[in-house]
Coordinates of C-alpha atoms and ligand atoms in Angstrom, one line a residue:
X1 CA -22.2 -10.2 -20.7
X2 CA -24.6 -8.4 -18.8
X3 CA -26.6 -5.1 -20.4
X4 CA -26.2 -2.7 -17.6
X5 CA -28.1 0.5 -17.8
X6 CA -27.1 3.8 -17.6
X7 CA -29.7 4.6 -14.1
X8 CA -28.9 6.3 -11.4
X9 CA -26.9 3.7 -9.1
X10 CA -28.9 2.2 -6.5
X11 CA -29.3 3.1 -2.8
X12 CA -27.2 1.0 -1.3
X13 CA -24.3 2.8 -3.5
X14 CA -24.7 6.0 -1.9
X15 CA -21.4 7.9 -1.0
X16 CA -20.1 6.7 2.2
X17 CA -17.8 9.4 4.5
X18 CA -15.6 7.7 7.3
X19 CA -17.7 8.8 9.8
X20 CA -21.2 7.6 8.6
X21 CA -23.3 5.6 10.7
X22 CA -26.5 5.5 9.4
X23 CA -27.8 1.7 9.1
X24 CA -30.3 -0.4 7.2
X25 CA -34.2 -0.7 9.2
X26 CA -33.6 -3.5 11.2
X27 CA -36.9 -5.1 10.0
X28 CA -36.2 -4.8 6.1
X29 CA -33.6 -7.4 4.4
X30 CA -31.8 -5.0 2.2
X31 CA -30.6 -6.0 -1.4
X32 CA -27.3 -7.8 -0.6
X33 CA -29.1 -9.9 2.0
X34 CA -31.6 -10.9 -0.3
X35 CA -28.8 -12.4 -2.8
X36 CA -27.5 -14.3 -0.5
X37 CA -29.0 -18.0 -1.6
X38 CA -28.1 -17.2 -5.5
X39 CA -24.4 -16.5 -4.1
X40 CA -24.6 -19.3 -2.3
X41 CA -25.7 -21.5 -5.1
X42 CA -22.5 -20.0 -7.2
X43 CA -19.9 -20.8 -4.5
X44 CA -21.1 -23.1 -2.1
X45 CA -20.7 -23.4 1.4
X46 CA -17.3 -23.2 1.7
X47 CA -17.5 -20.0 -0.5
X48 CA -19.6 -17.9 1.8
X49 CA -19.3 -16.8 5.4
X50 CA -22.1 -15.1 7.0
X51 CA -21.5 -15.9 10.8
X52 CA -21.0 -11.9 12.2
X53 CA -17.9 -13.5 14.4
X54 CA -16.4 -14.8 10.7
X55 CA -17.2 -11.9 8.7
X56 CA -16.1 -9.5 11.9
X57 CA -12.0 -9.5 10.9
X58 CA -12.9 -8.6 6.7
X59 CA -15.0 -5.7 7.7
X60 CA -12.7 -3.9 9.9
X61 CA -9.2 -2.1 8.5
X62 CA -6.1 -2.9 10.1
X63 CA -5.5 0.4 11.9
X64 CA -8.7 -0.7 13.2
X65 CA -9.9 3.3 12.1
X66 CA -13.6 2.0 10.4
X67 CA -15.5 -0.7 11.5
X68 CA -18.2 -1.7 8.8
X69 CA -20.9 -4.4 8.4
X70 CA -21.3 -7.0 6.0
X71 CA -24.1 -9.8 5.3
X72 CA -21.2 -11.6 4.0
X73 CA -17.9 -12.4 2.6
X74 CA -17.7 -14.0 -0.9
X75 CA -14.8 -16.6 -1.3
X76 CA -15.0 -17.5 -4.9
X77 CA -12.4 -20.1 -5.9
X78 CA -11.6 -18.6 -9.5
X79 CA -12.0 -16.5 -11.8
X80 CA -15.3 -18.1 -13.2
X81 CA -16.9 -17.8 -9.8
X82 CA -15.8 -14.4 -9.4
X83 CA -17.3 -13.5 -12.5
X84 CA -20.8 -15.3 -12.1
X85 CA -20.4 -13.4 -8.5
X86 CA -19.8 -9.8 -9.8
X87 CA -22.7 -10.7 -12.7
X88 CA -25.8 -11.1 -9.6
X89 CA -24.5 -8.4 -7.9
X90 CA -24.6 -6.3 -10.8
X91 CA -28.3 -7.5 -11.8
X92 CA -29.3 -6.9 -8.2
X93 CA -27.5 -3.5 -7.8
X94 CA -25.6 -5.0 -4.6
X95 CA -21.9 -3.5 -4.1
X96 CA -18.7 -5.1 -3.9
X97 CA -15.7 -4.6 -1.8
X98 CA -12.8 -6.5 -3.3
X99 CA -10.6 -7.9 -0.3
X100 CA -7.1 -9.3 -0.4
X101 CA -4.7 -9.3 3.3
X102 CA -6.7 -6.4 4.5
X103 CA -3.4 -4.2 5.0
X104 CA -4.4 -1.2 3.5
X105 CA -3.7 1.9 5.3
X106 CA -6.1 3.9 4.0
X107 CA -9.6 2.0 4.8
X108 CA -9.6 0.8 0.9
X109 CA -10.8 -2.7 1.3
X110 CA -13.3 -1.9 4.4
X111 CA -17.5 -2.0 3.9
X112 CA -19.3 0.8 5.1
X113 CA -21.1 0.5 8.4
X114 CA -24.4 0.4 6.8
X115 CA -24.0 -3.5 6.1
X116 CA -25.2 -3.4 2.4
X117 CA -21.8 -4.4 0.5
X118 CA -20.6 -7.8 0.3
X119 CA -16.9 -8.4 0.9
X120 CA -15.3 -9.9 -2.3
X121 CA -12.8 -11.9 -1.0
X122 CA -9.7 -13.5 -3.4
X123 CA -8.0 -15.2 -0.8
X124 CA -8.7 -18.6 -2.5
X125 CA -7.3 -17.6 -6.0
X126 CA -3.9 -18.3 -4.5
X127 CA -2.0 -20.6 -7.2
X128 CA 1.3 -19.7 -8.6
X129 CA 0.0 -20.5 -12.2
X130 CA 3.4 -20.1 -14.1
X131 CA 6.9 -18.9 -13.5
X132 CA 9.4 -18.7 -16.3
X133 CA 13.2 -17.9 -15.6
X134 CA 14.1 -17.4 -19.2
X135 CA 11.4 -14.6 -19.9
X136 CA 11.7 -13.4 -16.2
X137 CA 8.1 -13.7 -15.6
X138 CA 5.9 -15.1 -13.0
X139 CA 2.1 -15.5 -13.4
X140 CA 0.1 -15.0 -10.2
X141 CA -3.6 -15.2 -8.8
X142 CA -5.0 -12.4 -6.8
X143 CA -5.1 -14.5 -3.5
X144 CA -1.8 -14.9 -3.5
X145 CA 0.3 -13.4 -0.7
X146 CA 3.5 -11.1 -1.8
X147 CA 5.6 -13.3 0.5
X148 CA 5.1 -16.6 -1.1
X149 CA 5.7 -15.0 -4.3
X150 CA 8.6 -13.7 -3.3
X151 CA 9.4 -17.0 -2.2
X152 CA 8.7 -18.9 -5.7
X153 CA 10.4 -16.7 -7.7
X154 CA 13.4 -16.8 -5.2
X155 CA 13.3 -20.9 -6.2
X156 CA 13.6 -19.9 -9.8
X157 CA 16.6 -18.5 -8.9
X158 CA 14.9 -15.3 -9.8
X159 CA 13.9 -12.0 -7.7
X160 CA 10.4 -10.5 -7.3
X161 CA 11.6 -6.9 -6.4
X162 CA 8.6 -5.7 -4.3
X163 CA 9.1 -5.6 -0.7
X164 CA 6.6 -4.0 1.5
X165 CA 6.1 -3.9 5.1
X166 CA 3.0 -5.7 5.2
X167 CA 4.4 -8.5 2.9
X168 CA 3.9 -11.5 5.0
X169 CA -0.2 -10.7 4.6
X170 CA -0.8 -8.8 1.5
X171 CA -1.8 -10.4 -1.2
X172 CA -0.8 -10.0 -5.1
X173 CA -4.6 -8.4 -5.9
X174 CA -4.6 -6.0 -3.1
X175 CA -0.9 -5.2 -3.7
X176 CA -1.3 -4.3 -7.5
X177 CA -5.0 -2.8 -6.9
X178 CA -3.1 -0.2 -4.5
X179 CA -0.2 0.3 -6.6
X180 CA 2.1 -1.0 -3.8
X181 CA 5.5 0.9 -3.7
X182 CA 7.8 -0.3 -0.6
X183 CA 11.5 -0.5 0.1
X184 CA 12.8 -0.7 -4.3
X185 CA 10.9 1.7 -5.7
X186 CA 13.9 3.3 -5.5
X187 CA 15.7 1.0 -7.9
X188 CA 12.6 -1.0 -9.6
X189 CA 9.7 1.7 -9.3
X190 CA 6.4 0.5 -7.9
X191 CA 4.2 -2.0 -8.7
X192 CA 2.7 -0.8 -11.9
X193 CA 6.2 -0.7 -13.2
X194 CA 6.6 -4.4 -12.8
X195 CA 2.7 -5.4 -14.2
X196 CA 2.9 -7.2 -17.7
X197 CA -0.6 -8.6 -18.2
X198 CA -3.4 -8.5 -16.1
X199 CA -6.9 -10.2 -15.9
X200 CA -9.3 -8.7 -14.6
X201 CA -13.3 -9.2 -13.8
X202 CA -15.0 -6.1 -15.0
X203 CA -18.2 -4.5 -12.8
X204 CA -20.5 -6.1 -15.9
X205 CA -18.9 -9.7 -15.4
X206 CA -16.3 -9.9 -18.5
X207 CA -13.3 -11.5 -17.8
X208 CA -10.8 -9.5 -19.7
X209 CA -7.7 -11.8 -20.1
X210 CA -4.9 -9.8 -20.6
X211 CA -2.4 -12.2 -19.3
X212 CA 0.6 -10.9 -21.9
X213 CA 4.0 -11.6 -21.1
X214 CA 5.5 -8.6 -23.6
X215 CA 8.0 -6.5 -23.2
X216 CA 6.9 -4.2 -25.9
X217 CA 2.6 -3.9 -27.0
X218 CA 1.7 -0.9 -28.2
X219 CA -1.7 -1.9 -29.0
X220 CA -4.4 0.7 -28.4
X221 CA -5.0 2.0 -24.5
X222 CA -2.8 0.4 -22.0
X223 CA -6.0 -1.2 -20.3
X224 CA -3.3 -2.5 -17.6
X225 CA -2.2 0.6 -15.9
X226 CA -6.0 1.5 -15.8
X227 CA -6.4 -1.1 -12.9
X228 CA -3.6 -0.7 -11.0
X229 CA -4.2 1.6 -8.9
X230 CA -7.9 1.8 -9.1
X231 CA -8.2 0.5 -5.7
X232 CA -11.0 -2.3 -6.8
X233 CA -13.3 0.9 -8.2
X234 CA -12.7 -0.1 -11.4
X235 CA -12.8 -3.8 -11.8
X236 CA -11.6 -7.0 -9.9
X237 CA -8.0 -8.2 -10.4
X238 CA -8.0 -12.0 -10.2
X239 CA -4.1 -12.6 -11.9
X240 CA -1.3 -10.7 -12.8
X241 CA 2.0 -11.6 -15.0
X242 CA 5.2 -10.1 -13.1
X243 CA 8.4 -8.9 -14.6
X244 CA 11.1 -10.7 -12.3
X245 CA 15.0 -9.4 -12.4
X246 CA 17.7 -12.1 -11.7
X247 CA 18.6 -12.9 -8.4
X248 CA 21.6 -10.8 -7.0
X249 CA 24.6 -12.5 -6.1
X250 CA 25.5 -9.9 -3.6
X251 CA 23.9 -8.3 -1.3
X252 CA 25.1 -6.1 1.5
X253 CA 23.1 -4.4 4.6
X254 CA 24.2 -1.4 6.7
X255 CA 22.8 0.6 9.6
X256 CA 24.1 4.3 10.2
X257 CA 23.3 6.9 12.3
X258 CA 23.3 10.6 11.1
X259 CA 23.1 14.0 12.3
X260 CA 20.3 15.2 10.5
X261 CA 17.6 14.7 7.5
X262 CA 19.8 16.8 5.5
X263 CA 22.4 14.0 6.5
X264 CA 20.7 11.3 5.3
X265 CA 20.2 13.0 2.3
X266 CA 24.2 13.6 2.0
X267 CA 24.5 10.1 2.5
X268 CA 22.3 9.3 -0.2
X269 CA 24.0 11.7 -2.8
X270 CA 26.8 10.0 -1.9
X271 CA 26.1 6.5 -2.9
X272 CA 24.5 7.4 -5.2
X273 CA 27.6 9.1 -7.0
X274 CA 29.8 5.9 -6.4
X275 CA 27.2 3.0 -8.0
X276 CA 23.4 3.7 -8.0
X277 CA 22.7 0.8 -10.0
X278 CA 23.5 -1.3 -6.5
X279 CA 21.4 1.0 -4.4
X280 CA 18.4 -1.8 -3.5
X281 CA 16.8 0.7 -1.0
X282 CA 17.4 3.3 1.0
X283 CA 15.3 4.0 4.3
X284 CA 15.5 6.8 6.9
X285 CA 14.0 6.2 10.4
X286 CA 13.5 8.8 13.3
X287 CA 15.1 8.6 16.4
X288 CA 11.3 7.9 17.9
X289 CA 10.2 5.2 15.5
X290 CA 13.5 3.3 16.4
X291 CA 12.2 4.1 20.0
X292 CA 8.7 2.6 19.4
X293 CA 9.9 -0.2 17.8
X294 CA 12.5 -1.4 20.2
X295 CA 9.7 -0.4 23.3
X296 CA 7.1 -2.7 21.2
X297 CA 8.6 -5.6 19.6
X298 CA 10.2 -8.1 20.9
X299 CA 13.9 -9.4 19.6
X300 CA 15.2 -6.1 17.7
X301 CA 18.3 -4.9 18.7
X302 CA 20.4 -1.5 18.0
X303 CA 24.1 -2.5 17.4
X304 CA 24.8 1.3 18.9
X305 CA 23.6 3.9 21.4
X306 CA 20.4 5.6 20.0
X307 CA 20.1 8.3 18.1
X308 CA 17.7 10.8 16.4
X309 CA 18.2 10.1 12.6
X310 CA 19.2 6.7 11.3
X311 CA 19.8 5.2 7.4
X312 CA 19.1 1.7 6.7
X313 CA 20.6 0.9 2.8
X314 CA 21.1 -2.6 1.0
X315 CA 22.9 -2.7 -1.9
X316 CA 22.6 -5.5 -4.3
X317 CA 23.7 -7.0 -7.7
X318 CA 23.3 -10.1 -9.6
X319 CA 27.0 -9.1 -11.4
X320 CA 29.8 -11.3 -10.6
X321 CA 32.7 -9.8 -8.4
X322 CA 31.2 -7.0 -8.3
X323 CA 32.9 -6.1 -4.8
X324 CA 30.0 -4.4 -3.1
X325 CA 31.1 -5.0 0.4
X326 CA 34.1 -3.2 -0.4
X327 CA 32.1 -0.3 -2.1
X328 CA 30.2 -0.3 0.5
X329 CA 32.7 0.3 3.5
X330 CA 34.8 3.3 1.4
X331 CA 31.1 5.3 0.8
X332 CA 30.7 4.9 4.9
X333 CA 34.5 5.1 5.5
X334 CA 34.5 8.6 3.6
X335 CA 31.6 9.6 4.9
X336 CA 32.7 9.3 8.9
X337 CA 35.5 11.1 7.6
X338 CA 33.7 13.9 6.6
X339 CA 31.4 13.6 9.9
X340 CA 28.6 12.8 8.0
X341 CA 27.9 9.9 9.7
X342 CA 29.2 8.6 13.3
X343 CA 28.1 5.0 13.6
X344 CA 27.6 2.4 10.9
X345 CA 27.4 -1.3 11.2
X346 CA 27.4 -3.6 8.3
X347 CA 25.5 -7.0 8.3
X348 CA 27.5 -9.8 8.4
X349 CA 25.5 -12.7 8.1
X350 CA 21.5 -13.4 7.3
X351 CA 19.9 -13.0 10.7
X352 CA 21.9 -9.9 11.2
X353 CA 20.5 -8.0 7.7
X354 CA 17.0 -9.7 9.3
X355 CA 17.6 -7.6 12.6
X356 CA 18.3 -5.0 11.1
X357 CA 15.4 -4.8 8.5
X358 CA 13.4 -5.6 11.2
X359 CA 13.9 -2.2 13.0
X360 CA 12.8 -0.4 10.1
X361 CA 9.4 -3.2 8.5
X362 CA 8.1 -3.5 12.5
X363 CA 8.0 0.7 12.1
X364 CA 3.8 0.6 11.7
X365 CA 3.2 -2.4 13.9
X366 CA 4.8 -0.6 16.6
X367 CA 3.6 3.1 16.2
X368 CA 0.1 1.0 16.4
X369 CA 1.1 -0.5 20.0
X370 CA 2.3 3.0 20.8
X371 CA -1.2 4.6 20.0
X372 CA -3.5 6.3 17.7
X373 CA -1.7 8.0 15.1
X374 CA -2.3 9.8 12.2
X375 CA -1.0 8.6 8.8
X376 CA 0.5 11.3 6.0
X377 CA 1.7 9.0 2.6
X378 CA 3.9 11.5 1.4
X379 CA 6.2 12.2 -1.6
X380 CA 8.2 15.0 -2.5
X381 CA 11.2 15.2 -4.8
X382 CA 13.9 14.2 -2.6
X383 CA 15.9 16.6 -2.4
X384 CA 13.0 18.9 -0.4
X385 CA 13.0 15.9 2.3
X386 CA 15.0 17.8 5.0
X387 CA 12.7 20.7 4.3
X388 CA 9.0 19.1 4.7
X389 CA 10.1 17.1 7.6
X390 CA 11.3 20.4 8.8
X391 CA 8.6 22.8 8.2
X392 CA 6.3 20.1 9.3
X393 CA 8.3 19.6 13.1
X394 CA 7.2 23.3 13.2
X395 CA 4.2 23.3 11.9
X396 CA 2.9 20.1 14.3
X397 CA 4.4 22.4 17.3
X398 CA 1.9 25.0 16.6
X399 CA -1.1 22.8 16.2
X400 CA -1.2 20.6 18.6
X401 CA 1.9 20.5 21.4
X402 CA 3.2 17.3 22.4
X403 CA 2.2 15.3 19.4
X404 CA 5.1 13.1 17.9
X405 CA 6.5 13.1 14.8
X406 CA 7.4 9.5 13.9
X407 CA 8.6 10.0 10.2
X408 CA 10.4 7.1 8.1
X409 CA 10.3 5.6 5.0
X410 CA 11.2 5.4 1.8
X411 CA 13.8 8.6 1.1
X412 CA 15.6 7.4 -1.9
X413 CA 12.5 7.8 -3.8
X414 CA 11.6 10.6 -1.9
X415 CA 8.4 8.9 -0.2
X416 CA 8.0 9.6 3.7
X417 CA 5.6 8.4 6.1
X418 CA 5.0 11.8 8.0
X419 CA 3.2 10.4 10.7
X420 CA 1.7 11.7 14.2
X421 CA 1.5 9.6 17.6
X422 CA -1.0 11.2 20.0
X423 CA 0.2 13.4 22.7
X424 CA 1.3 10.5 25.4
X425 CA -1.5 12.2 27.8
X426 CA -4.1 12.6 25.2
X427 CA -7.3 10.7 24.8
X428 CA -7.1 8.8 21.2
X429 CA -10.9 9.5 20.1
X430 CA -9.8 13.1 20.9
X431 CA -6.8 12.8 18.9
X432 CA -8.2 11.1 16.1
X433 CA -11.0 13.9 15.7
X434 CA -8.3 16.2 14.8
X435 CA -6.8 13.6 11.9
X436 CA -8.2 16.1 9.3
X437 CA -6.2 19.2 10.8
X438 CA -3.6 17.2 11.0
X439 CA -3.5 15.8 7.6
X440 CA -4.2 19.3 5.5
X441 CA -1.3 21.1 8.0
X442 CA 1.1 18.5 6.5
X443 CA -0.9 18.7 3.1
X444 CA -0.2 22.3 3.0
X445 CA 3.5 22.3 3.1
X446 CA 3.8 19.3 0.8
X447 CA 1.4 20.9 -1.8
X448 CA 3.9 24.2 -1.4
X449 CA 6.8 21.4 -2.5
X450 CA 5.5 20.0 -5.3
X451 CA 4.1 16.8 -3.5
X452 CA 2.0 14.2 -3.3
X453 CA -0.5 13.4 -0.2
X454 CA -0.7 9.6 -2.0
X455 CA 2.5 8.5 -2.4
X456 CA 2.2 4.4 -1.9
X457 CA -1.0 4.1 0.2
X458 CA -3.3 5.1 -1.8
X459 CA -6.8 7.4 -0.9
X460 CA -9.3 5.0 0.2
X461 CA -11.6 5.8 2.7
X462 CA -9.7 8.2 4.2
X463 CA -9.0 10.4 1.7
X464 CA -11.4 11.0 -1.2
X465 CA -12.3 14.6 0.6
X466 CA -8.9 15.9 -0.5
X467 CA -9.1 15.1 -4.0
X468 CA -10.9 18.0 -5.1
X469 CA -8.1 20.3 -3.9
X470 CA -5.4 17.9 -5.2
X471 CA -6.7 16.6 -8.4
X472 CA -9.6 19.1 -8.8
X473 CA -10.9 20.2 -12.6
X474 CA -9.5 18.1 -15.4
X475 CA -8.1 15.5 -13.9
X476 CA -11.1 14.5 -11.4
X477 CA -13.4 15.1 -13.9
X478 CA -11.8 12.5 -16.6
X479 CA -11.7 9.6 -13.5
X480 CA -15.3 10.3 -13.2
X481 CA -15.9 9.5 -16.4
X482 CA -13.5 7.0 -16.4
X483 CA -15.5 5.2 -13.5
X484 CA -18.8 6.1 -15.2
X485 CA -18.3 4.3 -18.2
X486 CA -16.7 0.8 -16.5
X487 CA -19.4 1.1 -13.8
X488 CA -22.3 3.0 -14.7
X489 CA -24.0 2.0 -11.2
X490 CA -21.1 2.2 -9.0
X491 CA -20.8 -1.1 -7.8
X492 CA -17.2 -1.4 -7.4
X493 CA -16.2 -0.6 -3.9
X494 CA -18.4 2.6 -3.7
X495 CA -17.2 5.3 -1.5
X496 CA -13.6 4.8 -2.3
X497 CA -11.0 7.2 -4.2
X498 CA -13.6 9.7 -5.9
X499 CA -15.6 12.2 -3.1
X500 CA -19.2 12.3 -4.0
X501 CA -20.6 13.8 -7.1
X502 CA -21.8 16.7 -5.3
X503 CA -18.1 17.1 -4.3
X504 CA -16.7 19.4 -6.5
Ligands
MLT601 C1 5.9 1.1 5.6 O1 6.6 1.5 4.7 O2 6.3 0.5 6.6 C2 4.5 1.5 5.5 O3 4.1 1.8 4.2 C3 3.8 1.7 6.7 C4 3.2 3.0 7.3 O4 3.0 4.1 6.8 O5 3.0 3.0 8.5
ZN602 ZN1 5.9 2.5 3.1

């Protein structure tokens, strides 16, 4: 272990804001660049890029919103190297920027431009290291990506139930770093809900194996829960243990167009009276994301004319003749009857649910193709969905005319993606200058319903400047100390989650 003092954290951990540009003197090798041959003596070649065209992709977000600089990207091949790794950077004061797909929304795993972090990549911890049917557990590395563990837990004969999006590329570290929530929260919470054991490098170098597979340990502080979530501030997640639910025997799909928000809510309220232990997820989509993604993305379908407000739900059970199909034709027979829906398809095979999920997971890649667009991560208790995306239609009017509301997401757990495509006209560095407008208009009404400007995403880069209004007095103040005392020089993805010190 590694005696780390208590100083004042070194220069190359200054705060970083989104829009900083200052860089290192060209003629002086800063800190990180100077560790480079020890690094390179821990993980060989094969463990180190430093070429700027390979490094290029790892220190740029995938909204494309930051572009930062790196001396290089570490590629340790376990969790020893990792550690060795996080021990020299913490002698020499150099920062780390834990990396897994690179998905995150919120500029999380994205250097600052100044080039004096190194990118902490767990791509290579990718083995499935244990999966056990009986106990319903699977034991992961970091590196692993969400879809192949979906994948071998599906060969257990098990589920993994976390589906996100960006599922094909995100990896298990990244995923449980950011708390990922996705498309059954609604049924299985997010990802903290589904965490066991964890093992984690800590900013001194420790490898703290707490790889438990128990249902029940109530043994002092639930160091787990610490790190998900932390966004890679706190520590480096190189394996997790999963909690896996038996695979469902049925499993029905259905796309329905409503008349309003308050519809879909209806809708929901309805199936949720008749069996909400089968409710898998339960999307809504705007009549302009369905737009966006059928403009953008080649091979989606609508089975029906378009519309302004749609409902994607899958219900699923692993129960025996349970008869969902049938459930799931008298909730949308009844509710056609009453008017609260007027078109409804139901999947009949696998490539059909696959269309269909499609038109709601291609939702970001498309509203990306469209333009620049401002991101709001939004919960509210769901019942006060129709009135934020209400208020906020309004609200947007006001503020800037023409700009389009593209909201969708995750309404059975009341989790909205309130987001904002440029005026069609508009230049996008012009609209992106306004993203803070933007985002404290929407913050305001949310706040006023007892909301969340986090839900799933996370704060990043992007949002450490609202935490003081959010999470101000207590609560900021305890994850200050809370960071303090894991990494007393802040070399754990600096500039991420807290606002500066001064910040109060
Ligand atoms: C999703 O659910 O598709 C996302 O979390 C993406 C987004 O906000 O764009
Ligand atoms: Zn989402």
């Amino acid at each position: 272990m590694l005696p780390i003092d208590r100083g004042t954290p070194p220069d190359s951990l200054a705060s970083q804001s989104p829009h900083q540009t200052s860089m290192p003197d060209q003629n002086q090798t800063s800190p990180a660049e100077r560790l480079l041959p020890k690094l390179r003596a821990i993980l060989g070649d094969r463990g180190m890029l430093t070429d700027a065209s390979d490094t290029a992709p790892y220190a740029e977000d995938w909204r494309r919103l930051y572009q930062g600089k790196t001396p290089a990207v570490l590629r340790p091949a376990d969790t020893a190297e990792v550690a060795r790794v996080v021990v020299a950077c913490a002698e020499a004061g150099v920062a780390l920027v834990p990396q897994g797909g690179n998905t995150s929304m919120v500029g999380g795993a994205t250097p600052s431009p100044d080039g004096r972090a190194l990118v902490l990549s767990l791509s290579r911890l990718n083995r499935v290291r244990s999966i056990d049917p009986i106990d319903l557990t699977v034991t992961l590395e970091a590196g692993v990506i969400l879809k192949a563990a979906q994948n071998a837990a599906a060969e257990a004969g098990c589920l993994l139930p976390l589906s996100i999006s960006s599922e094909g590329t995100a990896q298990i570290g990244g995923v449980l770093a950011t708390n990922a929530g996705g498309n059954n929260t609604v049924r299985y919470g997010n990802a903290r809900d589904l965490v066991l054991g964890l093992e984690v490098v800590l900013p001194d170098g420790q490898v703290w194996n707490g790889l438990r597979r128990l249902r029940k340990d109530n043994t002092g502080y639930c160091l787990r829960q610490l790190f998900v979530g932390s966004e890679g501030t706190l520590g480096v997640i190189t394996a997790a243990v999963l909690k896996l639910v038996p695979q469902p025997r049925e499993r029905e799909v259905a796309l329905c167009t409503v008349a309003s928000v308050q519809g879909a809510l209806d809708l929901y309220t309805r199936f949720n009276r008749s069996d909400p232990a089968a409710i898998q997820a339960f999307e809504y989509m705007s009549g302009a994301g369905v737009d966006f993604v059928l403009r953008h993305i080649p091979g989606v379908s609508l089975p029906f004319e378009p519309a302004s407000h749609y409902v994607l739900v899958e219900l699923a059970t692993p129960r025996i003749g349970a008869g969902l199909r049938a459930s799931m034709e008298a909730v949308l027979t009844g509710a056609m009857e009453e008017d609260m829906v007027s078109n409804a398809v139901i999947a009949e095979s696998e490539a059909q649910r696959a269309n269909l999920w499609k038109l709601r997971e291609e939702h970001a890649e498309a509203q990306k193709r469209e333009g620049a667009s401002v991101k709001n991560d939004v919960s509210v208790p769901v019942s006060k969905v129709p009135e934020l995306l209400e208020r906020a239609q309004a609200a947007a009017a006001l503020l800037m005319p023409g700009m389009r509301m593209v909201p969708f997401g995750h309404m059975g757990d009341g989790n909205i993606h309130l987001n904002f495509e440029q005026p069609e006209a508009m230049d996008a560095a012009v609209f992106l200058a306004q993203d803070h407008a933007i985002m404290d208009m929407v913050g305001e009404i949310v706040q006023s319903l007892d909301g969340s400007f986090s839900a799933e995403h996370g704060v990043g880069m992007l949002k450490p400047y609202m935490m003081p209004s959010w999470r101000g007095g207590a609560e900021l103040d305890a994850m200050r100390r809370i960071k303090q005392a894991l990494d007393p020089r802040g070399i754990m993805n600096p500039g991420k989650v807290l606002p500066d010190a001064a910040t109060r």
